[in-house]
Coordinates of C-alpha atoms in Angstrom, one line a residue:
X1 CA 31.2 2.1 4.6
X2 CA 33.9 0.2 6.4
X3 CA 32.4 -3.1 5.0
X4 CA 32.4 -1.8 1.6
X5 CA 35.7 -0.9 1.8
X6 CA 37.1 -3.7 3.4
X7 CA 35.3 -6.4 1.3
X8 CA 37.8 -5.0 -1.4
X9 CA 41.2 -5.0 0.6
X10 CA 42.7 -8.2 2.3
X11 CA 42.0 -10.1 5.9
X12 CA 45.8 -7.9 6.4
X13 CA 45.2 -4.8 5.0
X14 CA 41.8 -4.0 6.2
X15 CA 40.5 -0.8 8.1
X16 CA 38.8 0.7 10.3
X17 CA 36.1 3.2 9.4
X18 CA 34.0 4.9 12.1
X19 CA 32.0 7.8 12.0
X20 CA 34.5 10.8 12.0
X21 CA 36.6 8.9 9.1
X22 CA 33.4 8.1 7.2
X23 CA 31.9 11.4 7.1
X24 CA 34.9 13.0 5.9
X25 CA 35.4 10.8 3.3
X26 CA 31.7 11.3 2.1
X27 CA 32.4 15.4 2.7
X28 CA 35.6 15.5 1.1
X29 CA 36.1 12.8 -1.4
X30 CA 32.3 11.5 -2.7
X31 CA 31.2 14.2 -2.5
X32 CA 33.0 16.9 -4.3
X33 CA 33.5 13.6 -6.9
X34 CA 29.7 13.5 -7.7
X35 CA 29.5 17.3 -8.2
X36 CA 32.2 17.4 -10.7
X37 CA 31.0 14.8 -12.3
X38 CA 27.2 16.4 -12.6
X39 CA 29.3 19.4 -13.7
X40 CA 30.8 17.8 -16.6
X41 CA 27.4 16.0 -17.5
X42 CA 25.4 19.3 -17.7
X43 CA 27.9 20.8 -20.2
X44 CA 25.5 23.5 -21.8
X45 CA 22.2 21.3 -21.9
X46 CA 18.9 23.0 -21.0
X47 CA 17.6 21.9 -17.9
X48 CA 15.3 22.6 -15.8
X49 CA 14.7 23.0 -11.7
X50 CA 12.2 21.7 -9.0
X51 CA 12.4 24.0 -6.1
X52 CA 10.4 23.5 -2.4
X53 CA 10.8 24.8 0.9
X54 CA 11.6 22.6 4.0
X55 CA 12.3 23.2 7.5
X56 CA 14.6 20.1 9.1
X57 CA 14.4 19.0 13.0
X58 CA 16.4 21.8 14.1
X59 CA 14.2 24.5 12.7
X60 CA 16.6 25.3 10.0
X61 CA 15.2 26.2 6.8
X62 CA 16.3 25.0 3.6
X63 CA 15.4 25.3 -0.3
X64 CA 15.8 21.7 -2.0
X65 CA 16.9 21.9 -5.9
X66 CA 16.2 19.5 -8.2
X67 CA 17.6 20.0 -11.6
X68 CA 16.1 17.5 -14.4
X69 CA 18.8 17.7 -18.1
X70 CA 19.6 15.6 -20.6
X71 CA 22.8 13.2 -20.2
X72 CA 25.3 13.2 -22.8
X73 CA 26.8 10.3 -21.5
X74 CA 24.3 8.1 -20.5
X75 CA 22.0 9.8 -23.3
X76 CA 18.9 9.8 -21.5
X77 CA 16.9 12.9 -19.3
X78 CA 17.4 12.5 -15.6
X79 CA 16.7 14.1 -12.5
X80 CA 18.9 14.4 -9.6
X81 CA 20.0 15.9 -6.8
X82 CA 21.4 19.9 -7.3
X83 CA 21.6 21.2 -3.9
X84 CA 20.5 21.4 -0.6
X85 CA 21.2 25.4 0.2
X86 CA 20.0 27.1 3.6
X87 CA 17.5 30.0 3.1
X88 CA 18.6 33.0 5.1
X89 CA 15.8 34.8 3.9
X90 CA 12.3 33.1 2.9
X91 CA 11.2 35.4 0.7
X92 CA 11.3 35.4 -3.2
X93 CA 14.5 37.6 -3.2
X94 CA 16.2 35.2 -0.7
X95 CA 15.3 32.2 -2.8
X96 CA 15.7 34.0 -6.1
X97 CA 19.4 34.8 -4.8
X98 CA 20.0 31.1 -3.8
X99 CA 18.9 29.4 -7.1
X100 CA 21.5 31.7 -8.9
X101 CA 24.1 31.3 -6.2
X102 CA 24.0 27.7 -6.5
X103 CA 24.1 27.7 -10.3
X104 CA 26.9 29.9 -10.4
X105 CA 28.7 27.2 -8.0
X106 CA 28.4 24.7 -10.3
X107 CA 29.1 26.8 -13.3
X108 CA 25.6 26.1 -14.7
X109 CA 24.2 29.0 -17.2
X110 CA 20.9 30.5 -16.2
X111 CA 20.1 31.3 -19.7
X112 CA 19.7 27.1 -20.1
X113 CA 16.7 27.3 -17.9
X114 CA 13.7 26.2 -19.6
X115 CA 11.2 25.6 -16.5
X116 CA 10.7 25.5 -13.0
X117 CA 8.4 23.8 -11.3
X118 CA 6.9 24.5 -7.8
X119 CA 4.0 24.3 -5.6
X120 CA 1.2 26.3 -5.1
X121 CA 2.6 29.0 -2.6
X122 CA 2.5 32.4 -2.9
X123 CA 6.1 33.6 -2.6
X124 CA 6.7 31.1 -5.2
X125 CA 4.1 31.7 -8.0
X126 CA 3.2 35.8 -7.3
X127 CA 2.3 37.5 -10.2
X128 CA 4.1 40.4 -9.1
X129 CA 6.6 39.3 -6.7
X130 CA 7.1 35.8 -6.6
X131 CA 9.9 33.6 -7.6
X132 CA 9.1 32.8 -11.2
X133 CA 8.2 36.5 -11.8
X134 CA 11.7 37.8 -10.8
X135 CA 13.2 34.9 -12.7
X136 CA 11.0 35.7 -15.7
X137 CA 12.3 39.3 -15.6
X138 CA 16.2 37.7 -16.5
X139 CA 14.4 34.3 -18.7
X140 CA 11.1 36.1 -20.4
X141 CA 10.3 32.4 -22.2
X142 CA 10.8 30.5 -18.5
X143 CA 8.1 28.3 -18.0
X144 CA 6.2 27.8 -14.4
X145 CA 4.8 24.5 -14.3
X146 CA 2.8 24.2 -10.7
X147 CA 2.8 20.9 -9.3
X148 CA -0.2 18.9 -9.8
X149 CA -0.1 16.4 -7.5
X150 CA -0.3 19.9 -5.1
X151 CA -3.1 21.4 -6.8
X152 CA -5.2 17.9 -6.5
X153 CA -4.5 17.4 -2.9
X154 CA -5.3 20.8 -2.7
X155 CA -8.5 20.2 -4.4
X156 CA -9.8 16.7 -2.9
X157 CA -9.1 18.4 1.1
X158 CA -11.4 21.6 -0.1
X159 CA -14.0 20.2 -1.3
X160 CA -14.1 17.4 1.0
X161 CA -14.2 19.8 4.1
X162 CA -16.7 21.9 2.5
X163 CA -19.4 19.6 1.4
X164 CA -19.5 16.1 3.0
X165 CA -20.8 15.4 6.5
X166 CA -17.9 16.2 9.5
X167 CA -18.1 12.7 11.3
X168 CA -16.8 11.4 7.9
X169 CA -13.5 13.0 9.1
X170 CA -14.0 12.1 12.6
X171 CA -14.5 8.3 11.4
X172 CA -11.2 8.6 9.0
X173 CA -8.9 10.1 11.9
X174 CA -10.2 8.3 15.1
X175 CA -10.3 4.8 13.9
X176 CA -6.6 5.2 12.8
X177 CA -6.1 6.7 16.4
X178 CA -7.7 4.1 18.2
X179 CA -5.6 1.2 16.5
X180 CA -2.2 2.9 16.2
X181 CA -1.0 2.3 19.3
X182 CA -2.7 -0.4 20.9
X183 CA -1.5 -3.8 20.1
X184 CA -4.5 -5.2 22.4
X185 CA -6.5 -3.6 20.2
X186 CA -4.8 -4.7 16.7
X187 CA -5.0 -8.5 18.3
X188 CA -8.7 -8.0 19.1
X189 CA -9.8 -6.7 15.4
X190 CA -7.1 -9.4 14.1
X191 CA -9.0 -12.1 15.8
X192 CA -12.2 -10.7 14.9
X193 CA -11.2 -10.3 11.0
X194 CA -9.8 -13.5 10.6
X195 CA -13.3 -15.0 12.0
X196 CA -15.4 -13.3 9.3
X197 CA -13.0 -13.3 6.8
X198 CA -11.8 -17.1 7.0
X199 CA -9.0 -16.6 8.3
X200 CA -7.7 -13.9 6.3
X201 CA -6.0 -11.0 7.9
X202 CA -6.9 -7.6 7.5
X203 CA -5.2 -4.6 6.2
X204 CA -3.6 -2.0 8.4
X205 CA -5.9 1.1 8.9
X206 CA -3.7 3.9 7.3
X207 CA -3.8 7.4 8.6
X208 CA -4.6 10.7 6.3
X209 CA -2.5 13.2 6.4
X210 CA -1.7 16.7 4.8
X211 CA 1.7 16.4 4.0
X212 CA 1.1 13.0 2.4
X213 CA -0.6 13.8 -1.1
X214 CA -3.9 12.1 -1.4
X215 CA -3.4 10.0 2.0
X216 CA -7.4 10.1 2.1
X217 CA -7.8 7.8 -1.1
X218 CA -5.8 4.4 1.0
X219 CA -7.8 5.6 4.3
X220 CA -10.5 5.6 3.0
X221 CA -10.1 2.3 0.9
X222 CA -9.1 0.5 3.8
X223 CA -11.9 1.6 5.9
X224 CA -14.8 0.9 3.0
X225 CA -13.3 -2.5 2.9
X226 CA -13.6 -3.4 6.5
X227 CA -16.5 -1.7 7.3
X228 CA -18.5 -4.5 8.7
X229 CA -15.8 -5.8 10.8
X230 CA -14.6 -2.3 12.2
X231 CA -19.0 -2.0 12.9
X232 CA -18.5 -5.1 14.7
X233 CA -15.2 -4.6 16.1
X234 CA -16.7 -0.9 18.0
X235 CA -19.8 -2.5 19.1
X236 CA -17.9 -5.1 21.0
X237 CA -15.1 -2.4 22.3
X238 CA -17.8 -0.2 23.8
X239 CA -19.4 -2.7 25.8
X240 CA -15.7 -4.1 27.0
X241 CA -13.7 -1.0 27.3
X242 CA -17.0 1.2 27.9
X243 CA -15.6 4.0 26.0
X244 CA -17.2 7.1 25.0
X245 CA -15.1 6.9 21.1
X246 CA -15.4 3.6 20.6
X247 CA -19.8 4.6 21.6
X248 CA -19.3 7.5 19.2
X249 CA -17.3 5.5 16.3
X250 CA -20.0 2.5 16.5
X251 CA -22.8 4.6 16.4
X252 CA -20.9 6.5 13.0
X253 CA -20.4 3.1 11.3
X254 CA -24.5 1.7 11.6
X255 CA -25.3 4.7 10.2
X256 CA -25.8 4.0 6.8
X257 CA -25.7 7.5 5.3
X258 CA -22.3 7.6 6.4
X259 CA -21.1 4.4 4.7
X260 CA -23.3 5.6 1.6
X261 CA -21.2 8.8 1.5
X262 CA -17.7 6.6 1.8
X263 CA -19.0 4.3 -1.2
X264 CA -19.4 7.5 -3.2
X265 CA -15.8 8.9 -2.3
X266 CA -14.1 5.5 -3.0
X267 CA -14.1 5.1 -7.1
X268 CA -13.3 9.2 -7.4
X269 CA -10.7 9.5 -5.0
X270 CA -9.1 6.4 -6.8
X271 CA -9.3 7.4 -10.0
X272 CA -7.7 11.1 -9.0
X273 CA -5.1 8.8 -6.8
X274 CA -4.1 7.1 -10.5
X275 CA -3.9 10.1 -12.2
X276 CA -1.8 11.6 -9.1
X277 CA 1.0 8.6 -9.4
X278 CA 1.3 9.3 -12.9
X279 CA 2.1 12.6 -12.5
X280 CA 4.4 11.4 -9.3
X281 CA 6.1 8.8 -11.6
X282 CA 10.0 9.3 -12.7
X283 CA 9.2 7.7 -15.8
X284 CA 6.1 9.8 -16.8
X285 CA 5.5 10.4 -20.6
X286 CA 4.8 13.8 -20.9
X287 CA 3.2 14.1 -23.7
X288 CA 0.1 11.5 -22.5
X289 CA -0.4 13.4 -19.4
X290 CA -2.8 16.1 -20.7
X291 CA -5.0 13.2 -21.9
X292 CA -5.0 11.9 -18.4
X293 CA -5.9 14.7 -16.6
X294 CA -8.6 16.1 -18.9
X295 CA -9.9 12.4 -18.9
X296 CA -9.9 12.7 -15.6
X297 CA -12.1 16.2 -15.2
X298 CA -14.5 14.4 -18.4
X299 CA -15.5 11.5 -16.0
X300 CA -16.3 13.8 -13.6
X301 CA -18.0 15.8 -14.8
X302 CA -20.2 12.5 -16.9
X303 CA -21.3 11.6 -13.0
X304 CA -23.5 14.6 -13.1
X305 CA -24.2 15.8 -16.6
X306 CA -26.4 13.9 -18.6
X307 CA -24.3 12.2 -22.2
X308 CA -26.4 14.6 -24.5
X309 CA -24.7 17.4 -22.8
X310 CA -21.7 18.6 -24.2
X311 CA -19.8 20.8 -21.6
X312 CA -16.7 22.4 -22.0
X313 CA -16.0 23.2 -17.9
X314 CA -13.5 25.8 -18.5
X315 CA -15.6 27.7 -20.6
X316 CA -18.5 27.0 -19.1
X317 CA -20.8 26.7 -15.7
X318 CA -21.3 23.0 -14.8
X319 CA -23.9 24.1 -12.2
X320 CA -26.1 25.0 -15.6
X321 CA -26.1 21.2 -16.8
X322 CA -26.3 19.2 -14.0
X323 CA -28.9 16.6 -13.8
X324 CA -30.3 15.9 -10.4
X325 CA -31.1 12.3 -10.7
X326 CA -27.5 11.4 -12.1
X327 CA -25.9 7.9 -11.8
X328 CA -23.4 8.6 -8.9
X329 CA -22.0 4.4 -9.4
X330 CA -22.6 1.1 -8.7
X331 CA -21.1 1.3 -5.1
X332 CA -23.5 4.2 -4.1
X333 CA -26.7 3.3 -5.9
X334 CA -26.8 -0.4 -5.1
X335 CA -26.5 0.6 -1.6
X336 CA -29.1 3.5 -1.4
X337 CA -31.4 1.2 -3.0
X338 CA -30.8 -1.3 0.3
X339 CA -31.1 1.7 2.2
X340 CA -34.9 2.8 0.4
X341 CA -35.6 -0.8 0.9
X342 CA -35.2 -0.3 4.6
X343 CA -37.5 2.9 4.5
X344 CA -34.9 5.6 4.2
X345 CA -37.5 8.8 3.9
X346 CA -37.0 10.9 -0.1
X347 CA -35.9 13.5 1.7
X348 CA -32.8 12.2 3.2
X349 CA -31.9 10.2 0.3
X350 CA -32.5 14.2 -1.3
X351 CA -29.8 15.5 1.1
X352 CA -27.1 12.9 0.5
X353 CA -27.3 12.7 -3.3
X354 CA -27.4 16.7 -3.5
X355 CA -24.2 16.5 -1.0
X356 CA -22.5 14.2 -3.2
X357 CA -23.2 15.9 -6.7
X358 CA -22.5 19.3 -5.1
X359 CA -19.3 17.5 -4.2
X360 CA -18.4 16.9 -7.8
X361 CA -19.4 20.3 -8.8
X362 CA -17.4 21.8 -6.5
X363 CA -13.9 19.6 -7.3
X364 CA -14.3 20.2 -10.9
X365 CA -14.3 24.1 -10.4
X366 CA -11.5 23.8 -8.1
X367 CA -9.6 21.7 -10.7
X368 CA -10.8 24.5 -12.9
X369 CA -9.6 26.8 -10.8
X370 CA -5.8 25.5 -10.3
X371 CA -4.9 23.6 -13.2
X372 CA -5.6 26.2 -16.5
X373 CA -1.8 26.9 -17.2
X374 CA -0.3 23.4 -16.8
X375 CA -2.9 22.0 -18.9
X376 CA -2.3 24.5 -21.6
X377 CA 1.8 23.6 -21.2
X378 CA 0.5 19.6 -21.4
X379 CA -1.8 20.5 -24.4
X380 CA 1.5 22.0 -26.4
X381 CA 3.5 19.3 -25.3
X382 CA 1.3 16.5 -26.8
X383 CA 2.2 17.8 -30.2
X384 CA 6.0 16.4 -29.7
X385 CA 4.7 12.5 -28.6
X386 CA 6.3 9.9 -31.1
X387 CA 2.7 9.7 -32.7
X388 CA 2.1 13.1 -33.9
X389 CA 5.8 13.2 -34.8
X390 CA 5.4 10.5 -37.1
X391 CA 2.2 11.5 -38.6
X392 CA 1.7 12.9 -42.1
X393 CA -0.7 15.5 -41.3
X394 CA 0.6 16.9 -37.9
X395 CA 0.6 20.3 -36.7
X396 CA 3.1 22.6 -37.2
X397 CA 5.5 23.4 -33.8
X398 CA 6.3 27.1 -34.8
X399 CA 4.6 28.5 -32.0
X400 CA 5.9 26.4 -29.5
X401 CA 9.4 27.4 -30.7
X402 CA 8.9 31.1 -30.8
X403 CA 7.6 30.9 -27.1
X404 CA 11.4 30.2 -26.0
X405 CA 12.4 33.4 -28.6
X406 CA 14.4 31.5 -30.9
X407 CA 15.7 33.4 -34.1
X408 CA 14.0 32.9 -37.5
X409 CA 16.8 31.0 -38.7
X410 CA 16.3 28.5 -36.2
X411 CA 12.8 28.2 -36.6
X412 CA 12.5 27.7 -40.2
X413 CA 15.2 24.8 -39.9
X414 CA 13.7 23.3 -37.1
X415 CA 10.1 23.6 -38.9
X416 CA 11.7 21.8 -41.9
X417 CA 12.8 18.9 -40.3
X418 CA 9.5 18.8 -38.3
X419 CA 7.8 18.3 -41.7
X420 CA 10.4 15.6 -43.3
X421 CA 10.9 13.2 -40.0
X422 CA 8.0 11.3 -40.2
X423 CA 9.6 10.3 -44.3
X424 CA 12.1 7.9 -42.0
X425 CA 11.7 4.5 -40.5
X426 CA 12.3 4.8 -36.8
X427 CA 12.5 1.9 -34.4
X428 CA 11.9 3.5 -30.7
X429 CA 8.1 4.1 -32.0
X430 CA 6.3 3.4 -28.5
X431 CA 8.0 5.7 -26.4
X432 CA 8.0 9.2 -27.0
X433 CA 11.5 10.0 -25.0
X434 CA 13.0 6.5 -26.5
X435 CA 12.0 8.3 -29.8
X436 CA 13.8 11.4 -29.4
X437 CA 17.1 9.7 -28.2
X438 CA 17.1 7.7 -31.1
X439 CA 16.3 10.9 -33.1
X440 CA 19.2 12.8 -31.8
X441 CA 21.6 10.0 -32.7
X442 CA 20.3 9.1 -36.0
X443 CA 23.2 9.7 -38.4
X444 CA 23.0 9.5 -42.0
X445 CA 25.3 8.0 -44.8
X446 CA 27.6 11.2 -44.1
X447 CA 28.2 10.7 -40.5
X448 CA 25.7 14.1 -39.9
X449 CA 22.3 14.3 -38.3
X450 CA 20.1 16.3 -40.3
X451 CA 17.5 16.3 -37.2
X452 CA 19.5 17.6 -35.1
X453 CA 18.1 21.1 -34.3
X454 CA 14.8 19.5 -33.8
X455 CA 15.6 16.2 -31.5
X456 CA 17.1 19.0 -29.7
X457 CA 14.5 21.7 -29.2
X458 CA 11.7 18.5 -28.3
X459 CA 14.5 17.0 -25.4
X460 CA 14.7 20.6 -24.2
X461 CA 10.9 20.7 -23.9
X462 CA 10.7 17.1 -22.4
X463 CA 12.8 18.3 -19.4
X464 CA 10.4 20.3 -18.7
X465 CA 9.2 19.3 -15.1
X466 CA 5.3 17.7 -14.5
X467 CA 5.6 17.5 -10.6
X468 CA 7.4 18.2 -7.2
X469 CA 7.4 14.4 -6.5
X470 CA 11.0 14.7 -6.4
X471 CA 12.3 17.7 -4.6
X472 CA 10.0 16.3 -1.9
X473 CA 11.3 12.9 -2.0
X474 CA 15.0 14.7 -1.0
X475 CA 13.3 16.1 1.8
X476 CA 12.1 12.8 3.0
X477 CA 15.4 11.5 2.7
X478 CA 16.4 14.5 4.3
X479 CA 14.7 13.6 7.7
X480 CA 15.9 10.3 7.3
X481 CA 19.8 11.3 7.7
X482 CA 18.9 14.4 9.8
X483 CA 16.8 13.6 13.1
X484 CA 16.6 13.8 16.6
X485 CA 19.3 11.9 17.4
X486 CA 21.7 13.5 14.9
X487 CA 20.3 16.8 15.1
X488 CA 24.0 18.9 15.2
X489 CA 24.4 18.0 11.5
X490 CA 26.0 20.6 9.7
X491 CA 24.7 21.9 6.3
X492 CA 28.2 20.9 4.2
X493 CA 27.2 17.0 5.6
X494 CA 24.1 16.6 5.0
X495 CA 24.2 18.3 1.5
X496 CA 27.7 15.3 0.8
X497 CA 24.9 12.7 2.2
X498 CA 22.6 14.0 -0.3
X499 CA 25.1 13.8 -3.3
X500 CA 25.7 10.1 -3.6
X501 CA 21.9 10.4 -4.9
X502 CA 23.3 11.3 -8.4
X503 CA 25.8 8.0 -8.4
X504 CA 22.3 6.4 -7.6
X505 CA 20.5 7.7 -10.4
X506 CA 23.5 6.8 -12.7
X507 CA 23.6 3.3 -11.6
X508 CA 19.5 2.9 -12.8
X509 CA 20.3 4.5 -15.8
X510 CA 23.4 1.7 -16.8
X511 CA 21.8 -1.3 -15.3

């Protein structure tokens, strides 16, 4: 901060800015600056919250807020930093307490809560007692909008524990281990790698991880696309270093089953990795999202059921259509027909194709299982996107209004000018959130905007949240500013580090 400063002041008039000067001007000056100036911003917009647990280095625990609104003065929906309260009690009446502490602090009305979205945890989605449930009793139209990304790491580690071979795991974790801290080691695969691959070097081997969502998909990437040179690279390091996991890992990688089973994962856990960064993205259109995840349950489900089939999976038993001798890829097939080539017995090829499909049975009812209520919210909101907007035969939006208990007044205005937009020429027709900012600025001959209910009630539902990405991107940040070596930060800090976030977010928004 003391260069900052001083590159503004003269070679006489410069100062000196250590750490006890810095942090108070962060504490007391940016700070407090950034949270009047979110204050003002908010006004009486809707908005809604992203809310997470987290536990810092010294065992503190904290409950990260995110609020997403729209900005009147940069006139676009962001998502920022709230607050970063400590939880005295972790229970739902604890963090109920803290969520309308924290909005009372910053004069922010509950009543202009349209969502909240969370993770998967108990004490925050309980039917009876959970955080959404007490909130619902104050907010009866709140929405609870569970984090997908969540629910599909959730997924992928279930099923991938349950039905595919252990050593899978083993291979996955240990050759991550026997790299990571080794330099030897990294020199000797380097060397090896660049021989096979004409001088090309490799890619790190990246480790999977639970708190990381859908770390498998890059591990397991890295570790089908090297799989001959990490064979090689074991079967030379047991013979050098005559060690029992570098026996074990060689022994895992000239099986072929396994590598069969690792050309099966690949494709899928990609294609649920895509559909995971959408949901992670900033920039996410909402109302495309529904298409992407039921697109994503359709193709797989199409691995295993034969085209003639038409299966609706949440209505329906998939176990009922699936046909045994599905097309399970290129990747897979092409390589258990080397492997029948080489005399693999029916049997075993059996096992491994009935692991694999069981494998997709058993992710699509988990997906079943977890995702029914957001895909029902993504289904509504698809009605709002710039094309159904601008269509002449369009469903009606009545019901989504009367969800948030809006008077009949309202409703039939709000109805009208659903039915008359689409009699305009727009220009933001690509973008369905470029759409509605234009919408709520449009002004007519008389200076008035005659679709202003409506832009309104569609931004209100478009700050609805999609995922947690965010509230646990502040806690990464978090442990960045808070760690071992700064581990007597107080609370009032870290939260005045956290703030400048917002000044960050503006600064995007006017470049």
């Amino acid at each position: 901060m003391g260069e900052v400063v001083n590159h503004m002041h003269k070679e006489d008039e410069k100062i000196h800015l250590h750490r006890t000067k810095c942090s108070q001007i962060i504490k007391n000056v940016l700070s407090p600056h950034f949270a009047e100036n979110l204050k003002e911003d908010l006004k009486d917009q809707p908005y809604s919250l992203l809310i997470d647990e987290s536990t810092d280095i010294s065992v503190h625990k904290y409950l990260g807020i995110i609020i997403i609104y729209y900005s009147c003065s940069h006139k676009k929906i962001m998502s920022t930093f709230l607050d970063l309260p400590m939880l005295n009690e972790c229970d739902a009446d604890g963090i109920v307490g803290t969520i309308k502490a924290t909005l009372a602090r910053f004069n922010i009305p509950l009543q202009n809560l349209m969502g909240i979205g969370t993770d998967n945890a108990s004490v925050m989605t309980g039917v009876n007692n959970g955080v959404y449930a007490k909130l619902k009793k104050d907010l009866p139209s709140l929405v609870l909008v569970r984090c997908i990304c969540h629910s599909l790491q959730l997924a992928v580690s279930a099923v991938t524990k349950q039905f595919l071979p252990r050593n899978l795991e083993f291979i996955i974790k240990e050759t991550y281990d026997w790299f990571n801290r080794s330099s030897s080691r990294q020199a000797a695969y380097k060397e090896l790698y660049k021989l096979i691959n004409d001088g090309h070097d490799p890619l790190k081997i990246v480790q999977s991880c639970q708190t990381r969502w859908l770390s498998i998909e890059s591990a397991v990437a890295r570790i089908y696309a090297q799989w001959l040179e990490l064979k090689t690279h074991f079967n030379m390091a047991k013979l050098k270093e005559r060690c029992y996991t570098a026996e074990l890992l060689h022994g895992m990688y000239s099986d072929d089953a396994n590598y069969a089973y690792i050309s099966f994962m690949y494709p899928i856990l990609t294609e649920i990795n895509r559909v995971n960064k959408l949901f992670e993205s900033k920039d996410a259109d909402h109302t495309k999202l529904y298409d992407e995840l039921t697109n994503l349950v359709d193709s797989l489900v199409a691995k295993i059921v034969l085209p003639t089939q038409k299966v609706d999976v949440f209505t329906q038993n998939i176990k009922d259509f699936v046909d045994k001798k599905c097309y399970l890829g290129y990747r897979f097939e092409s390589f258990v027909s080397t492997m029948r080539e080489k005399g693999l017995p029916r049997n075993e090829e059996e096992m491994i194709r009935n692991r694999c499909i069981q494998f997709i049975v058993q992710l699509v009812n988990e997906l079943k299982n977890r995702l029914p209520e957001n895909l029902k919210l993504m289904k509504n909101m698809k009605r709002i996107s710039v094309d159904c907007a601008l269509s002449h035969n369009k469903e009606p939006i009545t019901d989504l209004i009367l969800h948030f208990n809006k008077n009949q007044e309202y409703i039939a205005k709000v109805d009208e000018q659903w039915r008359q937009i689409h009699l305009l020429k727009w220009i933001n027709t690509k973008n369905t959130k470029e759409f509605w900012y234009e919408v709520l600025d449009f002004e007519d001959i008389a200076g008035e905007n005659r679709f202003e209910d409506l832009a309104t009630f569609a931004i209100s539902l478009l700050v609805l949240p999609h995922s947690n990405a965010e509230v646990e991107r502040l806690f990464s940040m978090m442990n960045i500013v808070k760690t071992k070596h700064r581990n007597r930060m107080k609370l009032d800090l870290l939260t005045a580090y956290d703030n400048p976030r917002r000044f960050k977010t503006r600064r995007k928004v006017l470049q």
